[in-house]
mmCIF file of C-alpha atoms and ligand atoms in Angstrom:
data_model
loop_
_atom_site.group_PDB
_atom_site.id
_atom_site.type_symbol
_atom_site.label_atom_id
_atom_site.label_comp_id
_atom_site.label_asym_id
_atom_site.label_seq_id
_atom_site.Cartn_x
_atom_site.Cartn_y
_atom_site.Cartn_z
ATOM 1 C CA UNK Q 192 6.952 -35.466 2.434
ATOM 2 C CA UNK Q 193 4.137 -35.127 4.914
ATOM 3 C CA UNK Q 194 1.433 -32.486 5.092
ATOM 4 C CA UNK Q 195 1.094 -29.730 7.628
ATOM 5 C CA UNK Q 196 -1.204 -30.896 10.363
ATOM 6 C CA UNK Q 197 -1.714 -27.911 12.576
ATOM 7 C CA UNK Q 198 -0.015 -24.529 12.683
ATOM 8 C CA UNK Q 199 3.464 -23.133 12.962
ATOM 9 C CA UNK Q 200 5.509 -19.984 12.670
ATOM 10 C CA UNK Q 201 9.048 -19.577 11.472
ATOM 11 C CA UNK Q 202 11.659 -16.821 11.671
ATOM 12 C CA UNK Q 203 13.583 -16.449 8.433
ATOM 13 C CA UNK Q 204 16.680 -14.395 7.900
ATOM 14 C CA UNK Q 205 16.968 -12.776 4.506
ATOM 15 C CA UNK Q 206 20.250 -11.120 3.579
ATOM 16 C CA UNK Q 207 21.148 -8.791 0.748
ATOM 17 C CA UNK Q 208 24.389 -6.969 0.077
ATOM 18 C CA UNK Q 209 25.448 -6.926 3.737
ATOM 19 C CA UNK Q 210 21.964 -6.063 5.034
ATOM 20 C CA UNK Q 211 19.768 -8.414 7.055
ATOM 21 C CA UNK Q 212 15.973 -8.312 6.866
ATOM 22 C CA UNK Q 213 13.781 -9.974 9.521
ATOM 23 C CA UNK Q 214 11.037 -12.077 7.941
ATOM 24 C CA UNK Q 215 8.461 -14.300 9.575
ATOM 25 C CA UNK Q 216 6.272 -16.992 8.036
ATOM 26 C CA UNK Q 217 3.162 -18.683 9.368
ATOM 27 C CA UNK Q 218 1.244 -21.768 8.282
ATOM 28 C CA UNK Q 219 -2.075 -23.021 9.544
ATOM 29 C CA UNK Q 220 -4.137 -26.115 8.804
ATOM 30 C CA UNK Q 221 -6.611 -25.879 11.686
ATOM 31 C CA UNK Q 222 -10.196 -27.030 11.171
ATOM 32 C CA UNK Q 223 -12.949 -24.417 10.998
ATOM 33 C CA UNK Q 224 -14.267 -25.454 14.421
ATOM 34 C CA UNK Q 225 -10.788 -25.172 15.981
ATOM 35 C CA UNK Q 226 -10.314 -21.716 14.430
ATOM 36 C CA UNK Q 227 -13.722 -20.578 15.677
ATOM 37 C CA UNK Q 228 -12.761 -21.568 19.217
ATOM 38 C CA UNK Q 229 -9.603 -19.437 18.919
ATOM 39 C CA UNK Q 230 -11.152 -16.418 17.154
ATOM 40 C CA UNK Q 231 -10.985 -14.144 20.200
ATOM 41 C CA UNK Q 232 -7.266 -14.859 20.494
ATOM 42 C CA UNK Q 233 -6.197 -13.996 16.954
ATOM 43 C CA UNK Q 234 -8.913 -11.966 15.180
ATOM 44 C CA UNK Q 235 -8.962 -8.179 15.572
ATOM 45 C CA UNK Q 236 -12.533 -6.856 16.140
ATOM 46 C CA UNK Q 237 -12.389 -5.126 12.725
ATOM 47 C CA UNK Q 238 -11.517 -8.424 11.021
ATOM 48 C CA UNK Q 239 -14.846 -10.083 11.881
ATOM 49 C CA UNK Q 240 -16.441 -11.560 8.782
ATOM 50 C CA UNK Q 241 -19.896 -12.478 7.531
ATOM 51 C CA UNK Q 242 -18.385 -15.167 5.267
ATOM 52 C CA UNK Q 243 -19.662 -18.711 5.753
ATOM 53 C CA UNK Q 244 -18.564 -22.248 4.832
ATOM 54 C CA UNK Q 245 -15.338 -22.793 2.876
ATOM 55 C CA UNK Q 246 -14.873 -19.056 2.264
ATOM 56 C CA UNK Q 247 -14.992 -18.455 6.020
ATOM 57 C CA UNK Q 248 -12.563 -21.308 6.678
ATOM 58 C CA UNK Q 249 -10.129 -19.949 4.048
ATOM 59 C CA UNK Q 250 -10.370 -16.430 5.457
ATOM 60 C CA UNK Q 251 -9.797 -17.554 9.059
ATOM 61 C CA UNK Q 252 -6.921 -19.858 8.057
ATOM 62 C CA UNK Q 253 -5.271 -16.964 6.231
ATOM 63 C CA UNK Q 254 -5.700 -14.591 9.160
ATOM 64 C CA UNK Q 255 -4.498 -17.279 11.598
ATOM 65 C CA UNK Q 256 -1.322 -17.957 9.580
ATOM 66 C CA UNK Q 257 -0.756 -14.207 9.168
ATOM 67 C CA UNK Q 258 -1.192 -13.532 12.889
ATOM 68 C CA UNK Q 259 1.215 -16.338 13.818
ATOM 69 C CA UNK Q 260 3.798 -14.702 11.571
ATOM 70 C CA UNK Q 261 2.957 -11.137 12.660
ATOM 71 C CA UNK Q 262 3.111 -12.007 16.367
ATOM 72 C CA UNK Q 263 6.493 -13.643 15.803
ATOM 73 C CA UNK Q 264 7.661 -10.569 13.868
ATOM 74 C CA UNK Q 265 6.372 -7.837 16.216
ATOM 75 C CA UNK Q 266 5.765 -9.455 19.604
ATOM 76 C CA UNK Q 267 2.319 -7.789 19.665
ATOM 77 C CA UNK Q 268 -0.664 -9.937 20.681
ATOM 78 C CA UNK Q 269 -2.356 -11.302 17.522
ATOM 79 C CA UNK Q 270 -5.793 -9.799 18.278
ATOM 80 C CA UNK Q 271 -4.187 -6.345 18.508
ATOM 81 C CA UNK Q 272 -2.875 -6.592 14.950
ATOM 82 C CA UNK Q 273 -5.343 -5.672 12.194
ATOM 83 C CA UNK Q 274 -5.217 -6.941 8.608
ATOM 84 C CA UNK Q 275 -7.799 -5.349 6.296
ATOM 85 C CA UNK Q 276 -8.097 -5.536 2.501
ATOM 86 C CA UNK Q 277 -6.693 -2.617 0.514
ATOM 87 C CA UNK Q 278 -8.409 -1.289 -2.605
ATOM 88 C CA UNK Q 279 -7.018 -4.112 -4.758
ATOM 89 C CA UNK Q 280 -7.824 -6.818 -2.204
ATOM 90 C CA UNK Q 281 -4.219 -6.820 -0.966
ATOM 91 C CA UNK Q 282 -3.823 -7.375 2.792
ATOM 92 C CA UNK Q 283 -2.808 -4.240 4.726
ATOM 93 C CA UNK Q 284 -1.384 -4.778 8.221
ATOM 94 C CA UNK Q 285 -1.600 -2.251 11.052
ATOM 95 C CA UNK Q 286 0.112 -2.933 14.342
ATOM 96 C CA UNK Q 287 0.455 -0.692 17.420
ATOM 97 C CA UNK Q 288 4.024 0.502 17.855
ATOM 98 C CA UNK Q 289 5.142 -0.766 14.443
ATOM 99 C CA UNK Q 290 5.080 0.814 11.000
ATOM 100 C CA UNK Q 291 5.985 -0.347 7.508
ATOM 101 C CA UNK Q 292 5.245 -3.984 8.294
ATOM 102 C CA UNK Q 293 3.576 -5.849 5.426
ATOM 103 C CA UNK Q 294 1.976 -9.258 4.916
ATOM 104 C CA UNK Q 295 1.104 -11.607 2.075
ATOM 105 C CA UNK Q 296 -1.472 -14.382 2.475
ATOM 106 C CA UNK Q 297 -2.470 -17.523 0.533
ATOM 107 C CA UNK Q 298 -4.983 -20.268 1.253
ATOM 108 C CA UNK Q 299 -5.901 -23.475 -0.535
ATOM 109 C CA UNK Q 300 -7.290 -26.910 0.278
ATOM 110 C CA UNK Q 301 -7.672 -26.375 4.027
ATOM 111 C CA UNK Q 302 -4.254 -24.804 4.614
ATOM 112 C CA UNK Q 303 -2.876 -21.277 4.605
ATOM 113 C CA UNK Q 304 0.549 -19.655 4.481
ATOM 114 C CA UNK Q 305 1.577 -16.077 5.207
ATOM 115 C CA UNK Q 306 4.768 -14.061 5.187
ATOM 116 C CA UNK Q 307 5.355 -10.890 7.221
ATOM 117 C CA UNK Q 308 8.187 -8.650 6.058
ATOM 118 C CA UNK Q 309 9.453 -5.055 6.156
ATOM 119 C CA UNK Q 310 8.063 -2.736 3.472
ATOM 120 C CA UNK Q 311 11.631 -2.089 2.317
ATOM 121 C CA UNK Q 312 11.915 -5.712 1.168
ATOM 122 C CA UNK Q 313 8.780 -6.779 -0.827
ATOM 123 C CA UNK Q 314 7.744 -10.439 -0.644
ATOM 124 C CA UNK Q 315 4.684 -12.594 -1.345
ATOM 125 C CA UNK Q 316 3.455 -16.169 -1.008
ATOM 126 C CA UNK Q 317 1.150 -18.515 -2.835
ATOM 127 C CA UNK Q 318 0.067 -22.090 -2.153
ATOM 128 C CA UNK Q 319 -2.118 -24.416 -4.200
ATOM 129 C CA UNK Q 320 -3.368 -27.906 -3.511
ATOM 130 C CA UNK Q 321 -2.177 -30.324 -6.217
ATOM 131 C CA UNK Q 322 -5.399 -31.008 -8.089
ATOM 132 C CA UNK Q 323 -5.242 -32.996 -11.317
ATOM 133 C CA UNK Q 324 -8.766 -31.838 -12.245
ATOM 134 C CA UNK Q 325 -7.988 -28.136 -11.958
ATOM 135 C CA UNK Q 326 -7.506 -26.254 -15.223
ATOM 136 C CA UNK Q 327 -4.350 -24.148 -15.250
ATOM 137 C CA UNK Q 328 -3.713 -21.776 -18.164
ATOM 138 C CA UNK Q 329 -1.207 -23.284 -20.619
ATOM 139 C CA UNK Q 330 2.490 -22.569 -20.158
ATOM 140 C CA UNK Q 331 4.564 -20.930 -22.863
ATOM 141 C CA UNK Q 332 6.633 -23.397 -24.975
ATOM 142 C CA UNK Q 333 9.782 -22.098 -23.244
ATOM 143 C CA UNK Q 334 8.282 -22.688 -19.782
ATOM 144 C CA UNK Q 335 7.176 -26.208 -20.745
ATOM 145 C CA UNK Q 336 10.746 -27.011 -21.742
ATOM 146 C CA UNK Q 337 12.103 -25.534 -18.505
ATOM 147 C CA UNK Q 338 9.861 -27.467 -16.137
ATOM 148 C CA UNK Q 339 10.471 -30.772 -17.917
ATOM 149 C CA UNK Q 340 13.976 -30.659 -16.379
ATOM 150 C CA UNK Q 341 12.606 -30.614 -12.814
ATOM 151 C CA UNK Q 342 12.711 -33.785 -10.669
ATOM 152 C CA UNK Q 343 8.963 -33.611 -10.022
ATOM 153 C CA UNK Q 344 5.838 -35.171 -11.462
ATOM 154 C CA UNK Q 345 4.240 -33.244 -14.369
ATOM 155 C CA UNK Q 346 1.440 -32.154 -12.022
ATOM 156 C CA UNK Q 347 3.913 -30.879 -9.411
ATOM 157 C CA UNK Q 348 5.884 -29.070 -12.122
ATOM 158 C CA UNK Q 349 2.749 -27.257 -13.325
ATOM 159 C CA UNK Q 350 1.679 -26.194 -9.846
ATOM 160 C CA UNK Q 351 5.176 -25.178 -8.744
ATOM 161 C CA UNK Q 352 5.358 -22.806 -11.700
ATOM 162 C CA UNK Q 353 1.787 -21.612 -11.203
ATOM 163 C CA UNK Q 354 2.373 -20.688 -7.556
ATOM 164 C CA UNK Q 355 5.579 -18.849 -8.519
ATOM 165 C CA UNK Q 356 3.594 -16.799 -11.060
ATOM 166 C CA UNK Q 357 0.715 -16.155 -8.665
ATOM 167 C CA UNK Q 358 3.046 -15.051 -5.857
ATOM 168 C CA UNK Q 359 4.680 -12.643 -8.339
ATOM 169 C CA UNK Q 360 1.231 -11.203 -9.139
ATOM 170 C CA UNK Q 361 0.724 -10.615 -5.419
ATOM 171 C CA UNK Q 362 4.059 -8.905 -4.820
ATOM 172 C CA UNK Q 363 3.119 -6.573 -7.700
ATOM 173 C CA UNK Q 364 -0.366 -6.065 -6.130
ATOM 174 C CA UNK Q 365 -2.034 -6.660 -9.507
ATOM 175 C CA UNK Q 366 -3.182 -10.239 -9.000
ATOM 176 C CA UNK Q 367 -4.046 -11.879 -12.323
ATOM 177 C CA UNK Q 368 -5.773 -8.794 -13.703
ATOM 178 C CA UNK Q 369 -3.170 -8.342 -16.449
ATOM 179 C CA UNK Q 370 -1.981 -10.435 -19.383
ATOM 180 C CA UNK Q 371 -0.700 -13.696 -17.836
ATOM 181 C CA UNK Q 372 2.253 -13.631 -20.249
ATOM 182 C CA UNK Q 373 3.693 -10.843 -18.088
ATOM 183 C CA UNK Q 374 4.344 -13.400 -15.327
ATOM 184 C CA UNK Q 375 6.258 -15.871 -17.517
ATOM 185 C CA UNK Q 376 9.167 -17.694 -15.922
ATOM 186 C CA UNK Q 377 12.606 -17.262 -17.480
ATOM 187 C CA UNK Q 378 14.707 -19.881 -15.682
ATOM 188 C CA UNK Q 379 14.427 -22.660 -13.116
ATOM 189 C CA UNK Q 380 17.162 -24.206 -10.974
ATOM 190 C CA UNK Q 381 16.967 -26.965 -8.382
ATOM 191 C CA UNK Q 382 18.456 -26.408 -4.904
ATOM 192 C CA UNK Q 383 17.760 -29.484 -2.756
ATOM 193 C CA UNK Q 384 13.998 -29.664 -2.199
ATOM 194 C CA UNK Q 385 13.529 -26.177 -3.674
ATOM 195 C CA UNK Q 386 13.077 -24.768 -7.154
ATOM 196 C CA UNK Q 387 14.397 -21.256 -7.756
ATOM 197 C CA UNK Q 388 12.739 -19.407 -10.646
ATOM 198 C CA UNK Q 389 13.408 -16.073 -12.275
ATOM 199 C CA UNK Q 390 10.974 -14.108 -14.428
ATOM 200 C CA UNK Q 391 11.126 -12.861 -18.018
ATOM 201 C CA UNK Q 392 9.688 -9.393 -17.378
ATOM 202 C CA UNK Q 393 10.347 -8.842 -13.673
ATOM 203 C CA UNK Q 394 14.071 -9.390 -13.349
ATOM 204 C CA UNK Q 395 14.134 -7.861 -9.884
ATOM 205 C CA UNK Q 396 12.242 -10.833 -8.370
ATOM 206 C CA UNK Q 397 12.734 -14.569 -7.969
ATOM 207 C CA UNK Q 398 10.562 -17.368 -6.571
ATOM 208 C CA UNK Q 399 11.570 -20.123 -4.179
ATOM 209 C CA UNK Q 400 9.090 -22.987 -4.622
ATOM 210 C CA UNK Q 401 8.626 -26.366 -2.986
ATOM 211 C CA UNK Q 402 6.226 -29.255 -2.459
ATOM 212 C CA UNK Q 403 4.781 -29.892 1.030
ATOM 213 C CA UNK Q 404 2.544 -32.955 1.123
ATOM 214 C CA UNK Q 405 -0.201 -32.304 -1.428
ATOM 215 C CA UNK Q 406 0.596 -28.593 -1.723
ATOM 216 C CA UNK Q 407 2.780 -26.541 -4.035
ATOM 217 C CA UNK Q 408 4.163 -23.430 -2.321
ATOM 218 C CA UNK Q 409 6.066 -20.365 -3.507
ATOM 219 C CA UNK Q 410 7.756 -17.451 -1.811
ATOM 220 C CA UNK Q 411 8.669 -14.515 -4.058
ATOM 221 C CA UNK Q 412 11.426 -12.144 -2.963
ATOM 222 C CA UNK Q 413 13.926 -9.719 -4.517
ATOM 223 C CA UNK Q 414 16.237 -11.571 -6.905
ATOM 224 C CA UNK Q 415 19.495 -10.555 -5.241
ATOM 225 C CA UNK Q 416 18.308 -11.436 -1.722
ATOM 226 C CA UNK Q 417 19.343 -14.697 -0.093
ATOM 227 C CA UNK Q 418 16.849 -16.628 1.979
ATOM 228 C CA UNK Q 419 17.893 -19.147 4.634
ATOM 229 C CA UNK Q 420 16.976 -22.323 2.746
ATOM 230 C CA UNK Q 421 17.804 -24.524 5.759
ATOM 231 C CA UNK Q 422 15.198 -22.655 7.838
ATOM 232 C CA UNK Q 423 12.650 -22.809 5.018
ATOM 233 C CA UNK Q 424 13.114 -26.578 4.986
ATOM 234 C CA UNK Q 425 10.832 -26.694 8.050
ATOM 235 C CA UNK Q 426 7.910 -25.847 5.795
ATOM 236 C CA UNK Q 427 8.401 -28.948 3.664
ATOM 237 C CA UNK Q 428 7.707 -31.253 6.605
ATOM 238 C CA UNK Q 429 5.106 -32.015 9.165
ATOM 239 C CA UNK Q 430 4.417 -29.590 12.043
ATOM 240 C CA UNK Q 431 2.453 -30.413 15.163
HETATM 241 C C1 COA V 634 -4.754 -12.034 -5.894
HETATM 242 C C2 COA V 634 -5.082 -13.396 -6.484
HETATM 243 C C3 COA V 634 -3.939 -13.802 -7.400
HETATM 244 C C4 COA V 634 -5.197 -14.371 -5.284
HETATM 245 O O1 COA V 634 -5.338 -15.688 -5.731
HETATM 246 P P1 COA V 634 -6.434 -16.713 -5.158
HETATM 247 O O2 COA V 634 -6.086 -18.044 -5.752
HETATM 248 O O3 COA V 634 -7.753 -16.132 -5.385
HETATM 249 O O4 COA V 634 -6.283 -16.777 -3.610
HETATM 250 P P2 COA V 634 -5.043 -17.048 -2.648
HETATM 251 O O5 COA V 634 -5.526 -17.877 -1.555
HETATM 252 O O6 COA V 634 -3.814 -17.472 -3.373
HETATM 253 O O7 COA V 634 -4.748 -15.581 -2.086
HETATM 254 C C5 COA V 634 -5.755 -14.896 -1.432
HETATM 255 C C6 COA V 634 -5.136 -13.720 -0.733
HETATM 256 O O8 COA V 634 -4.457 -12.913 -1.678
HETATM 257 C C7 COA V 634 -4.387 -11.614 -1.123
HETATM 258 N N1 COA V 634 -4.676 -10.693 -2.210
HETATM 259 C C8 COA V 634 -5.850 -10.437 -2.798
HETATM 260 N N2 COA V 634 -5.689 -9.499 -3.760
HETATM 261 C C9 COA V 634 -4.377 -9.165 -3.752
HETATM 262 C C10 COA V 634 -3.610 -8.249 -4.527
HETATM 263 N N3 COA V 634 -4.137 -7.470 -5.465
HETATM 264 N N4 COA V 634 -2.280 -8.171 -4.242
HETATM 265 C C11 COA V 634 -1.708 -8.935 -3.275
HETATM 266 N N5 COA V 634 -2.406 -9.827 -2.521
HETATM 267 C C12 COA V 634 -3.732 -9.921 -2.782
HETATM 268 C C13 COA V 634 -5.419 -11.528 0.003
HETATM 269 O O9 COA V 634 -4.719 -11.471 1.233
HETATM 270 C C14 COA V 634 -6.159 -12.829 -0.121
HETATM 271 O O10 COA V 634 -6.542 -13.395 1.108
HETATM 272 P P3 COA V 634 -7.664 -12.717 2.043
HETATM 273 O O11 COA V 634 -8.722 -12.226 1.093
HETATM 274 O O12 COA V 634 -8.114 -13.828 2.924
HETATM 275 O O13 COA V 634 -6.959 -11.613 2.765
HETATM 276 C C15 COA V 634 -6.398 -13.416 -7.270
HETATM 277 O O14 COA V 634 -7.489 -13.304 -6.383
HETATM 278 C C16 COA V 634 -6.497 -12.290 -8.286
HETATM 279 O O15 COA V 634 -5.992 -12.399 -9.378
HETATM 280 N N6 COA V 634 -7.154 -11.178 -7.901
HETATM 281 C C17 COA V 634 -7.270 -10.033 -8.768
HETATM 282 C C18 COA V 634 -8.498 -10.092 -9.628
HETATM 283 C C19 COA V 634 -9.746 -10.303 -8.878
HETATM 284 O O16 COA V 634 -10.291 -11.355 -8.924
HETATM 285 N N7 COA V 634 -10.224 -9.314 -8.160
HETATM 286 C C20 COA V 634 -11.420 -9.491 -7.396
HETATM 287 C C21 COA V 634 -11.719 -8.264 -6.615
HETATM 288 S S1 COA V 634 -12.266 -6.986 -7.719
#
């Protein structure tokens, strides 16, 4: 599979017990200089940052991906939408004419992904560049057994599970401030290019995870909700 090369947004339909929820995703892999040229188009005045270097690039990538998704979701010009950190660092979206719209953001290795969703249907994303030198906390023996069944390299298996756990920590708004054991994965199942995981302690959620180029990606959503896997497939291949 190829890597993202630029930026993209995607409408996703999520269904649950006869209800349909509009969801929008955004990805961005623009360079820092390209993002800086576009800042006036997508950054709200209250989102200006004093960050520099890689931290600035990550921040702008995250906001760019989030604004692509939020514009697609609301139709409001990206610079009119504000995303500020809440008290736990969680992104809080405000948009004229819209209420109860939420966002989750992840950035890693020069790319970012975001999902915009209605408050009534909590979701979150995480992405991580596949990095053999990065230390990841050890898996439980049960998790190690589970991932060994996946048709991925050991490195991909580790990062797929890690992003599922990290996205769960975001949907809960805790991040990894609690015992990591709380985020343990209970089951994994393969569906085409995707891995569907459930959790030991948070039965109400599941993760849909996949590999895109050198990235592992996860989207966490309510367990009984169905996401349009065919639409999500777009995010496993190149965009331009
Ligand atoms: C939340 C957390 C899992 C994110 O993981 P990460 O590998 O650092 O970074 P990612 O790129 O995956 O995600 C970053 C995004 O997560 C979001 N985020 C941060 N805290 C969050 C929380 N509590 N809940 C949900 N989302 C959160 C933000 O949107 C952030 O991007 P932004 O700062 O550009 O808006 C991690 O930072 C964490 O565990 N935080 C809690 C503990 C901590 O370090 N707190 C520091 C502030 S006191």
